[in-house]
Short mmCIF file of C-alpha atoms and ligand atoms in Angstrom, two decimals:
data_model
loop_
_atom_site.label_atom_id
_atom_site.label_comp_id
_atom_site.label_asym_id
_atom_site.label_seq_id
_atom_site.Cartn_x
_atom_site.Cartn_y
_atom_site.Cartn_z
CA MET C 1 0.00 0.00 0.00
CA LYS C 2 1.34 3.35 -1.06
CA THR C 3 0.84 6.23 1.34
CA GLU C 4 0.95 9.94 0.78
CA LEU C 5 0.55 12.95 2.97
CA SER C 6 -1.17 16.06 1.76
CA PHE C 7 -1.66 19.43 3.43
CA ALA C 8 -4.68 20.77 1.63
CA ASN C 9 -8.33 21.61 1.95
CA PHE C 10 -10.54 18.55 1.87
CA ALA C 11 -12.86 19.80 -0.84
CA GLY C 12 -10.13 20.01 -3.45
CA ILE C 13 -8.79 16.46 -3.02
CA GLU C 14 -9.22 14.45 -6.20
CA THR C 15 -9.86 10.91 -5.10
CA GLU C 16 -12.13 7.93 -5.58
CA LEU C 17 -13.23 8.25 -1.97
CA LEU C 18 -12.71 10.92 0.66
CA ALA C 19 -13.29 9.67 4.20
CA VAL C 20 -14.23 12.35 6.73
CA LEU C 21 -14.75 11.67 10.42
CA ALA C 22 -17.76 12.56 12.52
CA THR C 23 -18.62 12.34 16.19
CA ASP C 24 -21.86 12.34 18.13
CA THR C 25 -21.84 15.47 20.30
CA GLN C 26 -25.09 14.67 22.04
CA THR C 27 -24.52 14.49 25.80
CA ALA C 28 -28.10 14.27 27.02
CA LYS C 29 -29.67 10.83 27.45
CA GLY C 30 -33.27 9.77 27.23
CA PRO C 31 -35.87 8.12 25.02
CA ASP C 32 -36.48 11.17 22.84
CA ILE C 33 -32.92 12.40 22.68
CA LYS C 34 -31.45 12.21 19.19
CA ALA C 35 -27.84 11.89 18.13
CA GLN C 36 -26.05 15.08 17.08
CA PRO C 37 -23.51 14.00 14.50
CA VAL C 38 -20.89 16.63 13.70
CA LEU C 39 -18.27 16.37 10.94
CA LEU C 40 -14.73 17.02 12.14
CA SER C 41 -14.12 19.44 9.32
CA ASN C 42 -14.24 23.18 8.88
CA ASP C 43 -14.46 22.82 5.13
CA GLU C 44 -17.66 24.59 4.01
CA ALA C 45 -18.06 22.46 0.89
CA VAL C 46 -17.66 19.19 2.83
CA LYS C 47 -20.07 20.37 5.49
CA ALA C 48 -22.59 21.42 2.86
CA ALA C 49 -22.35 18.08 1.07
CA ALA C 50 -23.09 16.21 4.28
CA ALA C 51 -25.59 18.66 5.76
CA ALA C 52 -28.80 17.06 4.54
CA VAL C 53 -27.99 13.53 5.61
CA LEU C 54 -26.66 14.63 8.98
CA ALA C 55 -29.86 16.61 9.57
CA SER C 56 -32.02 13.63 8.56
CA GLY C 57 -31.26 11.68 11.74
CA GLU C 58 -30.47 8.56 9.68
CA TYR C 59 -26.82 8.69 10.57
CA LYS C 60 -25.68 8.80 14.20
CA ALA C 61 -21.87 8.86 13.88
CA GLY C 62 -21.63 5.74 16.03
CA ALA C 63 -18.18 4.17 16.30
CA ASN C 64 -17.22 2.92 12.83
CA GLU C 65 -20.68 3.66 11.44
CA THR C 66 -20.33 4.59 7.78
CA LEU C 67 -22.39 6.59 5.33
CA LEU C 68 -21.55 6.94 1.66
CA LEU C 69 -22.47 9.80 -0.63
CA HIS C 70 -21.76 9.60 -4.35
CA ALA C 71 -20.82 12.61 -6.43
CA PRO C 72 -20.88 15.05 -3.51
CA ALA C 73 -21.62 18.55 -4.74
CA GLY C 74 -18.72 20.97 -4.51
CA LEU C 75 -16.05 18.30 -3.86
CA ALA C 76 -13.37 17.02 -6.21
CA ALA C 77 -13.77 13.56 -4.61
CA LYS C 78 -16.00 11.07 -6.42
CA ARG C 79 -17.39 9.78 -3.13
CA LEU C 80 -17.66 11.14 0.38
CA LEU C 81 -17.58 8.55 3.13
CA ILE C 82 -18.51 9.69 6.61
CA VAL C 83 -16.99 7.48 9.30
CA GLY C 84 -18.24 7.73 12.87
CA LEU C 85 -15.99 7.95 15.91
CA GLY C 86 -18.85 7.39 18.34
CA LYS C 87 -19.88 9.52 21.28
CA GLN C 88 -17.64 12.53 21.79
CA ALA C 89 -16.91 11.71 25.43
CA LYS C 90 -15.39 8.38 24.43
CA VAL C 91 -13.42 9.53 21.39
CA THR C 92 -9.65 9.06 21.55
CA VAL C 93 -6.84 8.90 19.03
CA HIS C 94 -7.50 5.17 18.95
CA SER C 95 -11.01 5.89 17.59
CA VAL C 96 -9.28 7.59 14.65
CA ARG C 97 -7.13 4.48 14.12
CA ASN C 98 -10.20 2.29 13.90
CA ALA C 99 -12.09 4.75 11.73
CA ALA C 100 -9.22 4.77 9.23
CA GLY C 101 -9.31 0.97 9.16
CA THR C 102 -13.05 1.09 8.67
CA ALA C 103 -12.67 3.41 5.67
CA VAL C 104 -10.12 1.07 4.06
CA ARG C 105 -12.26 -1.99 4.74
CA PHE C 106 -15.25 -0.15 3.30
CA ALA C 107 -13.32 0.51 0.09
CA LYS C 108 -11.84 -2.97 -0.42
CA PRO C 109 -14.89 -5.10 -1.28
CA ARG C 110 -16.19 -2.32 -3.51
CA GLY C 111 -13.12 -2.38 -5.68
CA ILE C 112 -12.07 1.11 -4.62
CA ARG C 113 -8.29 1.00 -4.74
CA GLU C 114 -7.41 4.53 -3.83
CA LEU C 115 -8.75 6.75 -1.08
CA ALA C 116 -8.06 9.81 1.04
CA LEU C 117 -8.42 10.06 4.81
CA ALA C 118 -9.20 13.49 6.21
CA LEU C 119 -7.64 14.00 9.62
CA PRO C 120 -9.96 15.59 12.17
CA GLU C 121 -9.65 19.37 12.19
CA ALA C 122 -8.97 21.00 15.50
CA GLY C 123 -11.50 23.26 17.14
CA VAL C 124 -14.62 22.00 15.34
CA VAL C 125 -16.00 20.39 18.47
CA PRO C 126 -15.08 22.32 21.63
CA GLY C 127 -13.36 20.14 24.20
CA LEU C 128 -12.50 17.34 21.77
CA GLU C 129 -8.69 16.98 21.85
CA LEU C 130 -7.29 15.01 18.95
CA PRO C 131 -3.63 16.02 18.56
CA PRO C 132 -2.68 16.10 14.86
CA GLY C 133 0.62 14.17 15.06
CA PRO C 134 -0.74 11.16 16.94
CA CYS C 135 -3.87 11.27 14.77
CA ALA C 136 -1.78 11.09 11.61
CA ARG C 137 0.15 8.15 13.02
CA ALA C 138 -3.01 6.38 14.14
CA ALA C 139 -4.77 6.95 10.82
CA VAL C 140 -1.90 5.43 8.85
CA GLU C 141 -1.61 2.48 11.22
CA GLY C 142 -5.35 1.92 11.02
CA ALA C 143 -5.22 2.02 7.22
CA PHE C 144 -2.51 -0.66 7.10
CA VAL C 145 -4.29 -2.80 9.66
CA GLY C 146 -7.55 -2.48 7.71
CA ASP C 147 -5.88 -3.39 4.44
CA PHE C 148 -4.77 -6.83 5.66
CA ASP C 149 -6.81 -9.90 4.70
CA PRO C 150 -5.86 -13.49 5.57
CA ASP C 151 -6.86 -15.13 2.27
CA THR C 152 -3.26 -15.91 1.20
CA TYR C 153 -3.90 -19.40 -0.17
CA ARG C 154 -7.19 -18.88 -2.01
CA SER C 155 -6.72 -19.84 -5.64
CA ASP C 156 -9.48 -17.41 -6.63
CA ARG C 157 -7.94 -14.73 -4.48
CA LYS C 158 -8.65 -11.31 -5.89
CA ASP C 159 -6.12 -8.88 -4.63
CA LEU C 160 -8.41 -6.21 -3.31
CA SER C 161 -5.73 -4.47 -1.33
CA VAL C 162 -5.81 -0.73 -1.48
CA ARG C 163 -3.13 0.69 -3.75
CA SER C 164 -2.86 4.12 -2.28
CA VAL C 165 -4.00 6.06 0.76
CA THR C 166 -3.57 9.79 1.05
CA VAL C 167 -3.76 11.28 4.51
CA VAL C 168 -5.03 14.82 4.31
CA ALA C 169 -4.40 17.44 6.95
CA ALA C 170 -6.08 20.79 6.57
CA SER C 171 -3.37 23.41 6.35
CA VAL C 172 -3.60 25.04 9.77
CA VAL C 173 -2.06 22.21 11.80
CA ASP C 174 1.52 21.64 13.05
CA GLN C 175 2.98 20.18 9.89
CA ASP C 176 6.14 18.74 11.41
CA ALA C 177 4.19 16.75 13.99
CA VAL C 178 1.90 15.42 11.29
CA LYS C 179 4.83 14.47 9.05
CA ALA C 180 6.53 12.64 11.91
CA GLY C 181 3.35 10.84 12.96
CA PHE C 182 2.65 9.86 9.37
CA ALA C 183 6.16 8.41 8.89
CA GLU C 184 5.94 6.44 12.14
CA GLY C 185 2.50 5.16 11.28
CA ILE C 186 3.80 3.55 8.08
CA ILE C 187 6.57 1.70 9.91
CA ILE C 188 4.35 0.57 12.75
CA GLY C 189 1.40 -0.43 10.57
CA GLU C 190 3.67 -2.44 8.27
CA SER C 191 5.39 -4.06 11.25
CA GLN C 192 2.08 -5.11 12.75
CA ASN C 193 1.09 -6.61 9.39
CA PHE C 194 4.46 -8.35 9.18
CA ALA C 195 3.60 -10.11 12.44
CA ARG C 196 0.09 -10.92 11.21
CA THR C 197 1.41 -12.46 8.01
CA LEU C 198 3.58 -14.82 10.06
CA VAL C 199 0.76 -15.73 12.44
CA ASN C 200 -1.54 -16.43 9.51
CA GLU C 201 0.77 -19.05 8.00
CA PRO C 202 -0.26 -22.66 8.62
CA GLY C 203 2.00 -25.02 10.53
CA ASN C 204 3.10 -26.93 7.43
CA LYS C 205 4.28 -23.76 5.70
CA LEU C 206 5.76 -22.01 8.68
CA THR C 207 7.91 -24.51 10.53
CA PRO C 208 10.39 -23.31 13.17
CA THR C 209 13.07 -23.32 10.48
CA VAL C 210 10.98 -21.19 8.15
CA LEU C 211 10.12 -18.79 10.96
CA GLY C 212 13.85 -18.44 11.53
CA GLN C 213 14.41 -17.73 7.84
CA ARG C 214 11.70 -15.09 7.80
CA ALA C 215 13.16 -13.45 10.90
CA GLY C 216 16.65 -13.49 9.38
CA GLN C 217 15.38 -11.99 6.14
CA MET C 218 13.62 -9.20 8.02
CA ALA C 219 16.74 -8.57 10.10
CA ALA C 220 18.87 -8.35 6.97
CA GLU C 221 16.44 -5.89 5.39
CA THR C 222 16.24 -3.64 8.43
CA GLY C 223 19.86 -3.71 9.56
CA LEU C 224 19.49 -5.86 12.68
CA LYS C 225 22.16 -8.38 13.69
CA TRP C 226 20.85 -11.90 13.77
CA ASP C 227 21.67 -15.52 14.52
CA ILE C 228 19.39 -18.46 13.90
CA PHE C 229 20.42 -21.54 15.86
CA SER C 230 18.97 -25.02 16.07
CA THR C 231 19.34 -28.31 17.96
CA ASP C 232 23.11 -28.19 18.49
CA LYS C 233 22.98 -24.79 20.10
CA LEU C 234 20.13 -25.84 22.39
CA HIS C 235 22.29 -28.71 23.61
CA GLU C 236 25.35 -26.50 23.93
CA LEU C 237 23.43 -23.99 26.06
CA LYS C 238 21.82 -26.83 28.04
CA MET C 239 18.34 -25.58 27.17
CA GLY C 240 16.67 -28.71 28.48
CA ALA C 241 13.25 -27.10 28.83
CA PHE C 242 13.15 -25.69 25.29
CA TRP C 243 14.59 -28.88 23.82
CA SER C 244 12.07 -31.07 25.64
CA VAL C 245 9.26 -29.48 23.66
CA SER C 246 10.93 -29.90 20.29
CA GLN C 247 12.15 -33.46 20.86
CA GLY C 248 8.86 -34.98 19.73
CA SER C 249 8.90 -33.34 16.32
CA GLU C 250 10.65 -34.13 13.06
CA GLU C 251 11.01 -30.40 12.64
CA PRO C 252 14.12 -29.03 14.31
CA PRO C 253 13.66 -26.10 16.70
CA ALA C 254 14.87 -22.61 15.92
CA LEU C 255 16.45 -20.31 18.45
CA ILE C 256 16.07 -16.90 16.86
CA VAL C 257 18.29 -14.13 18.18
CA LEU C 258 18.02 -10.57 16.88
CA ARG C 259 20.00 -7.63 18.18
CA TYR C 260 19.47 -3.95 17.86
CA ASP C 261 22.61 -2.06 18.88
CA PRO C 262 22.26 1.64 18.14
CA PRO C 263 25.59 3.35 17.53
CA GLY C 264 26.91 5.29 20.49
CA VAL C 265 24.68 3.59 23.05
CA THR C 266 27.00 1.67 25.34
CA GLU C 267 25.33 2.33 28.66
CA GLY C 268 21.87 2.08 30.11
CA PRO C 269 19.37 -0.74 29.98
CA VAL C 270 19.46 -3.70 27.61
CA LEU C 271 15.94 -4.81 26.85
CA GLY C 272 15.26 -8.51 26.34
CA LEU C 273 12.21 -9.36 24.22
CA VAL C 274 11.29 -13.05 24.45
CA GLY C 275 8.57 -14.62 22.33
CA LYS C 276 6.83 -18.00 22.32
CA GLY C 277 7.20 -19.43 18.85
CA ILE C 278 5.28 -22.70 18.87
CA THR C 279 4.54 -23.06 15.16
CA PHE C 280 2.00 -25.74 15.96
CA ASP C 281 0.75 -26.95 19.33
CA THR C 282 -0.91 -30.36 19.27
CA GLY C 283 -0.46 -30.58 23.03
CA GLY C 284 2.10 -33.35 22.59
CA ILE C 285 1.42 -36.60 24.45
CA SER C 286 -1.17 -34.70 26.53
CA ILE C 287 -2.84 -34.23 23.17
CA LYS C 288 -5.50 -31.59 22.60
CA PRO C 289 -9.04 -32.45 21.46
CA ALA C 290 -9.59 -32.24 17.68
CA ASP C 291 -12.11 -29.38 17.92
CA ASN C 292 -10.34 -26.12 17.14
CA MET C 293 -6.91 -27.71 17.13
CA GLU C 294 -6.28 -26.09 13.75
CA LYS C 295 -6.18 -22.77 15.56
CA MET C 296 -2.96 -23.81 17.25
CA LYS C 297 -1.02 -22.63 14.21
CA TYR C 298 -1.21 -19.24 15.89
CA ASP C 299 0.71 -20.44 18.93
CA MET C 300 3.73 -18.50 17.64
CA ALA C 301 1.90 -15.17 17.85
CA GLY C 302 3.99 -14.01 20.81
CA GLY C 303 7.16 -14.66 18.85
CA ALA C 304 5.68 -12.92 15.80
CA ALA C 305 4.78 -9.92 17.97
CA MET C 306 8.39 -9.68 19.09
CA LEU C 307 9.61 -9.88 15.50
CA GLY C 308 7.12 -7.20 14.45
CA ALA C 309 8.22 -4.97 17.31
CA MET C 310 11.89 -5.53 16.39
CA ARG C 311 11.19 -4.56 12.81
CA ALA C 312 9.67 -1.30 14.02
CA VAL C 313 12.55 -0.76 16.46
CA ALA C 314 15.09 -1.26 13.69
CA LEU C 315 13.39 1.36 11.55
CA LEU C 316 12.43 3.88 14.23
CA LYS C 317 15.86 3.70 15.88
CA PRO C 318 15.27 4.43 19.57
CA LYS C 319 18.44 4.97 21.62
CA VAL C 320 18.36 1.78 23.65
CA ARG C 321 19.85 -1.64 23.10
CA VAL C 322 17.42 -4.48 22.44
CA ILE C 323 17.87 -8.24 22.22
CA CYS C 324 15.07 -10.39 20.86
CA ILE C 325 14.81 -14.13 21.44
CA VAL C 326 12.15 -16.24 19.79
CA CYS C 327 11.99 -19.87 20.88
CA ALA C 328 10.44 -21.71 17.95
CA ALA C 329 9.42 -25.36 18.07
CA GLU C 330 6.60 -27.68 17.12
CA ASN C 331 4.81 -29.48 19.98
CA MET C 332 4.07 -32.97 18.68
CA PRO C 333 3.30 -36.45 20.06
CA ASP C 334 5.84 -39.02 18.90
CA GLY C 335 7.88 -41.98 20.07
CA LYS C 336 10.56 -39.52 21.04
CA ALA C 337 8.22 -36.97 22.59
CA GLN C 338 8.52 -36.05 26.24
CA LYS C 339 6.04 -37.68 28.59
CA PRO C 340 4.15 -36.59 31.68
CA GLY C 341 6.36 -37.37 34.64
CA ASP C 342 9.59 -36.64 32.80
CA VAL C 343 11.98 -34.29 34.56
CA GLN C 344 13.82 -31.67 32.53
CA THR C 345 16.73 -29.48 33.52
CA ALA C 346 16.36 -25.94 32.27
CA MET C 347 19.26 -23.73 31.18
CA SER C 348 19.14 -21.95 34.54
CA GLY C 349 19.73 -25.29 36.30
CA LYS C 350 16.20 -25.50 37.71
CA THR C 351 14.52 -28.87 37.28
CA ILE C 352 10.98 -29.16 35.94
CA GLU C 353 8.57 -32.03 36.38
CA ILE C 354 6.41 -32.30 33.30
CA ILE C 355 2.81 -32.79 34.40
CA ASN C 356 1.18 -31.86 31.12
CA THR C 357 3.07 -31.72 27.82
CA ASP C 358 0.50 -29.19 26.62
CA ALA C 359 1.96 -26.61 29.01
CA GLU C 360 4.87 -26.23 26.59
CA GLY C 361 4.96 -22.47 26.12
CA ARG C 362 6.35 -21.81 29.58
CA LEU C 363 9.06 -24.43 28.95
CA VAL C 364 10.45 -22.75 25.85
CA LEU C 365 10.11 -19.31 27.44
CA ALA C 366 11.92 -20.42 30.60
CA ASP C 367 15.07 -21.00 28.59
CA GLY C 368 14.43 -17.96 26.41
CA LEU C 369 14.33 -15.72 29.49
CA THR C 370 17.46 -17.28 30.95
CA TYR C 371 19.27 -16.91 27.64
CA ALA C 372 18.23 -13.26 27.26
CA LYS C 373 19.68 -12.57 30.71
CA SER C 374 22.89 -14.38 29.85
CA LEU C 375 23.24 -12.13 26.80
CA GLY C 376 23.02 -9.09 29.06
CA ALA C 377 19.33 -8.19 29.20
CA THR C 378 18.61 -5.99 32.21
CA HIS C 379 14.85 -5.76 31.62
CA LEU C 380 12.67 -8.51 30.20
CA ILE C 381 9.35 -8.66 28.43
CA ASP C 382 7.79 -11.82 27.05
CA ALA C 383 4.71 -12.39 24.93
CA ALA C 384 2.93 -15.69 24.50
CA THR C 385 -0.35 -17.34 23.66
CA LEU C 386 0.20 -19.05 26.97
CA THR C 387 -3.02 -20.12 28.62
CA GLY C 388 -6.66 -20.83 27.92
CA ALA C 389 -7.18 -19.73 31.52
CA CYS C 390 -6.26 -16.16 30.58
CA VAL C 391 -8.97 -16.23 27.94
CA VAL C 392 -11.45 -17.48 30.55
CA ALA C 393 -10.43 -14.69 32.90
CA LEU C 394 -10.38 -11.74 30.49
CA GLY C 395 -12.21 -12.91 27.39
CA MET C 396 -11.13 -11.59 24.03
CA ILE C 397 -11.21 -7.97 25.13
CA ASN C 398 -8.12 -7.57 27.31
CA ALA C 399 -4.88 -9.50 27.14
CA GLY C 400 -3.26 -10.43 30.44
CA ALA C 401 -0.21 -8.65 31.81
CA PHE C 402 1.96 -9.59 34.78
CA SER C 403 5.06 -8.02 36.25
CA ASN C 404 7.54 -8.33 39.10
CA ASP C 405 8.57 -4.68 38.78
CA GLU C 406 6.46 -1.56 39.26
CA ALA C 407 8.71 0.80 37.31
CA ALA C 408 8.87 -1.46 34.24
CA PHE C 409 5.14 -2.06 34.37
CA GLU C 410 4.34 1.63 34.70
CA LYS C 411 6.23 2.29 31.51
CA PHE C 412 4.32 -0.46 29.77
CA GLN C 413 1.00 0.84 31.07
CA ALA C 414 1.79 4.39 29.96
CA GLY C 415 2.43 3.16 26.41
CA LEU C 416 -1.05 1.69 26.13
CA ALA C 417 -2.54 5.17 25.66
CA THR C 418 -0.43 5.44 22.51
CA SER C 419 -0.77 1.86 21.27
CA GLY C 420 -4.52 1.77 21.87
CA GLU C 421 -4.23 -1.88 22.99
CA LYS C 422 -5.93 -3.35 26.03
CA PHE C 423 -3.95 -5.22 28.66
CA TRP C 424 -5.20 -5.93 32.17
CA ARG C 425 -2.76 -6.57 34.95
CA LEU C 426 -3.27 -9.80 36.89
CA PRO C 427 -1.61 -10.65 40.20
CA LEU C 428 1.40 -12.74 41.11
CA GLY C 429 2.16 -14.07 44.58
CA ASP C 430 3.97 -16.70 46.59
CA GLU C 431 0.74 -18.58 47.31
CA TYR C 432 0.35 -19.10 43.58
CA ALA C 433 3.97 -20.20 43.32
CA ASP C 434 3.21 -22.91 45.89
CA GLN C 435 0.85 -24.47 43.34
CA ILE C 436 3.74 -25.23 40.98
CA ARG C 437 6.14 -26.74 43.52
CA SER C 438 7.19 -30.25 42.59
CA GLU C 439 7.87 -33.18 44.91
CA ILE C 440 10.56 -34.61 42.69
CA GLY C 441 12.13 -31.43 41.35
CA ASP C 442 11.99 -27.64 41.63
CA LEU C 443 8.90 -26.85 39.61
CA LYS C 444 5.90 -28.52 38.00
CA ASN C 445 4.91 -27.21 34.62
CA THR C 446 1.23 -26.90 35.59
CA GLY C 447 -0.42 -25.69 38.74
CA GLY C 448 -3.82 -27.29 38.54
CA ARG C 449 -7.07 -25.88 37.32
CA TRP C 450 -7.47 -22.70 39.35
CA GLY C 451 -5.65 -19.52 38.48
CA GLY C 452 -4.05 -21.12 35.45
CA ALA C 453 -2.91 -17.85 33.88
CA VAL C 454 -1.29 -16.80 37.16
CA THR C 455 0.51 -20.06 37.88
CA ALA C 456 1.87 -20.00 34.32
CA ALA C 457 3.16 -16.49 34.98
CA GLU C 458 4.65 -17.64 38.30
CA PHE C 459 6.48 -20.36 36.41
CA LEU C 460 8.06 -17.76 34.11
CA LYS C 461 8.86 -15.51 37.06
CA ALA C 462 11.01 -18.31 38.49
CA PHE C 463 13.25 -17.84 35.44
CA ALA C 464 13.12 -14.05 35.21
CA GLU C 465 14.22 -14.15 38.87
CA GLU C 466 15.21 -10.68 40.12
CA THR C 467 15.38 -9.09 36.67
CA PRO C 468 12.54 -6.62 36.04
CA TRP C 469 10.12 -8.51 33.84
CA ILE C 470 6.73 -8.20 32.17
CA HIS C 471 4.74 -11.15 30.87
CA LEU C 472 2.00 -10.72 28.28
CA ASP C 473 -0.51 -13.53 27.83
CA ILE C 474 -2.12 -12.83 24.46
CA ALA C 475 -3.96 -16.16 24.00
CA GLY C 476 -7.36 -14.45 23.76
CA LEU C 477 -6.39 -11.64 21.42
CA ALA C 478 -3.89 -13.03 18.95
CA TRP C 479 -6.65 -14.37 16.71
CA ILE C 480 -9.81 -12.38 15.99
CA GLU C 481 -12.82 -14.68 15.86
CA ASP C 482 -15.35 -12.16 14.58
CA LYS C 483 -14.43 -9.62 11.96
CA LYS C 484 -14.81 -5.98 12.89
CA PRO C 485 -15.42 -3.01 10.59
CA TYR C 486 -11.74 -2.04 10.90
CA ILE C 487 -9.99 -5.41 11.02
CA ALA C 488 -10.42 -8.76 9.34
CA LYS C 489 -11.10 -12.02 11.11
CA GLY C 490 -7.79 -13.78 11.73
CA PRO C 491 -4.41 -12.77 13.11
CA SER C 492 -4.52 -9.48 15.00
CA GLY C 493 -0.88 -8.55 15.46
CA VAL C 494 -1.70 -7.71 19.07
CA ALA C 495 1.14 -6.52 21.30
CA VAL C 496 3.43 -5.28 18.51
CA ARG C 497 2.51 -1.66 19.17
CA SER C 498 2.57 -1.93 22.96
CA ILE C 499 5.92 -3.70 23.08
CA LEU C 500 7.32 -1.07 20.75
CA GLU C 501 6.11 1.76 22.99
CA TRP C 502 7.64 0.04 25.99
CA VAL C 503 10.98 -0.16 24.19
CA ARG C 504 10.78 3.47 23.14
CA SER C 505 10.08 4.52 26.71
CA TYR C 506 13.66 3.49 27.56
CA SER C 507 15.22 5.51 24.72
CA ALA C 508 17.96 7.76 26.10
N1 LIG P 601 -1.17 -22.66 23.35
C1 LIG P 601 -1.91 -23.05 24.47
C2 LIG P 601 -2.75 -21.94 25.07
C3 LIG P 601 -3.84 -21.36 24.21
C4 LIG P 601 -5.16 -21.69 24.44
C5 LIG P 601 -3.56 -20.44 23.23
C6 LIG P 601 -6.15 -21.12 23.69
C7 LIG P 601 -4.57 -19.88 22.48
C8 LIG P 601 -5.87 -20.21 22.71
C9 LIG P 601 -0.97 -23.55 25.57
O1 LIG P 601 0.18 -24.15 25.13
C10 LIG P 601 -1.72 -24.57 26.35
O2 LIG P 601 -2.03 -25.57 25.80
N2 LIG P 601 -2.00 -24.26 27.60
C11 LIG P 601 -2.71 -25.13 28.43
C12 LIG P 601 -1.99 -25.19 29.76
C13 LIG P 601 -2.51 -26.26 30.67
C14 LIG P 601 -2.17 -27.62 30.13
C15 LIG P 601 -1.92 -26.03 32.03
C16 LIG P 601 -4.11 -24.59 28.60
O3 LIG P 601 -4.28 -23.38 28.66
O4 LIG P 601 -5.04 -25.39 28.61
MN1 LIG P 602 -0.03 -26.20 24.74
ZN1 LIG P 603 0.87 -23.62 23.32
#
């Protein structure tokens, strides 16, 4: 998708479709109270073109509600699309992101390959603060996110992707902020889609080896240093936990290591990004039921999120060192597969009694976290589709977040306002850790039915040890079950933006 930025009046934009945003300014509530949709534009011609339909009461400017007008009088655009941001009190920059995605997804099935997105103009609605730079960034991100469809392997696939999006800012705004936001939005939107493309790949196409190749290719393109290791290296590093998961598969594991070393930065924190890269999770000997097992191709979404974030880091160049580790393996049942009751020795030296071979994510991450520390990471963040229990707890609305460090978590939390993603912090605690104590060894890899997301996090904490660490359980959000106006059903690319913001918060 080509993107352009234009500082111009909306009415003069020659385009197949001009998308203009609107919000419902009605604050009163009651049975007879009607919506008060207001266009976020000062352009007289645009306002005039939309006046009749806005006055009709047919359109309420609800979040992502669209209304199309053909051949709008007084505009150079062939079509005017009004996209709702919802009630004014709830409008944020993130509403703009979704509205941009909605506009792109409106265009795609209609064969409209080129469109313009009008950024909200300041001062139209008193009290509505939508800073132009962040809005430009969000609009571009939303456009990229909206453009993605998962139909890669359809033989009748019609490439309906949008060829070109022009972001239009009316001339009065801070142009430098808009330019910067626009440039960032391209990098971040493309990086999120990079992660989604990986998550979308089926297990037979994207083996651990192939995931390693894709990561290496991305690293080469963006100037990151990289190493892709396999079985020998796992043995050399004594990664008994990681290896135990891969031992039941014909596919060798991949230990993906990416490094971002900005010139001149020799002091300060070293961030360790660790991702779960299970390219397919059958459950192993503790095999999963057949229903929905096909979904377990997305069990590498945490790893993909880290790779997406690294791509954005490489291109946005924050002043902080970053190491990324993705532990990629296939969890399969086999004559050589690990069994319940087996005891594994992790890289850290801790021993793990395997209770359930389906609790494999924490095993690969345990060694990933230890390895990141051994490479010098001073602060850790991991992302994983780790537990069904997290989905039970938070549904598909919030992803789970855990941390052993208030300062690191505060930085993460602060970035959510920018990323627009939803994470909800869940507790940790010694009483939970008791649930994963083993009789025969140090730890059990499952803690029983109750508090499953927390005991999984406690397991990881035993490997993060004293290093400040954040754990993101994205099991419920990595795959979108129901399409939305602004994003297709399928891989979401969740956590890419939030991890990136966390990294940037450490930039010197
Ligand atoms: N990959 C799954 C978790 C998962 C569930 C991801 C649903 C996405 C959607 C993970 O490896 C797993 O199987 N976890 C088990 C742990 C249990 C055996 C302690 C689970 O959640 O059931
Ligand atoms: Mn599993
Ligand atoms: Zn898994």
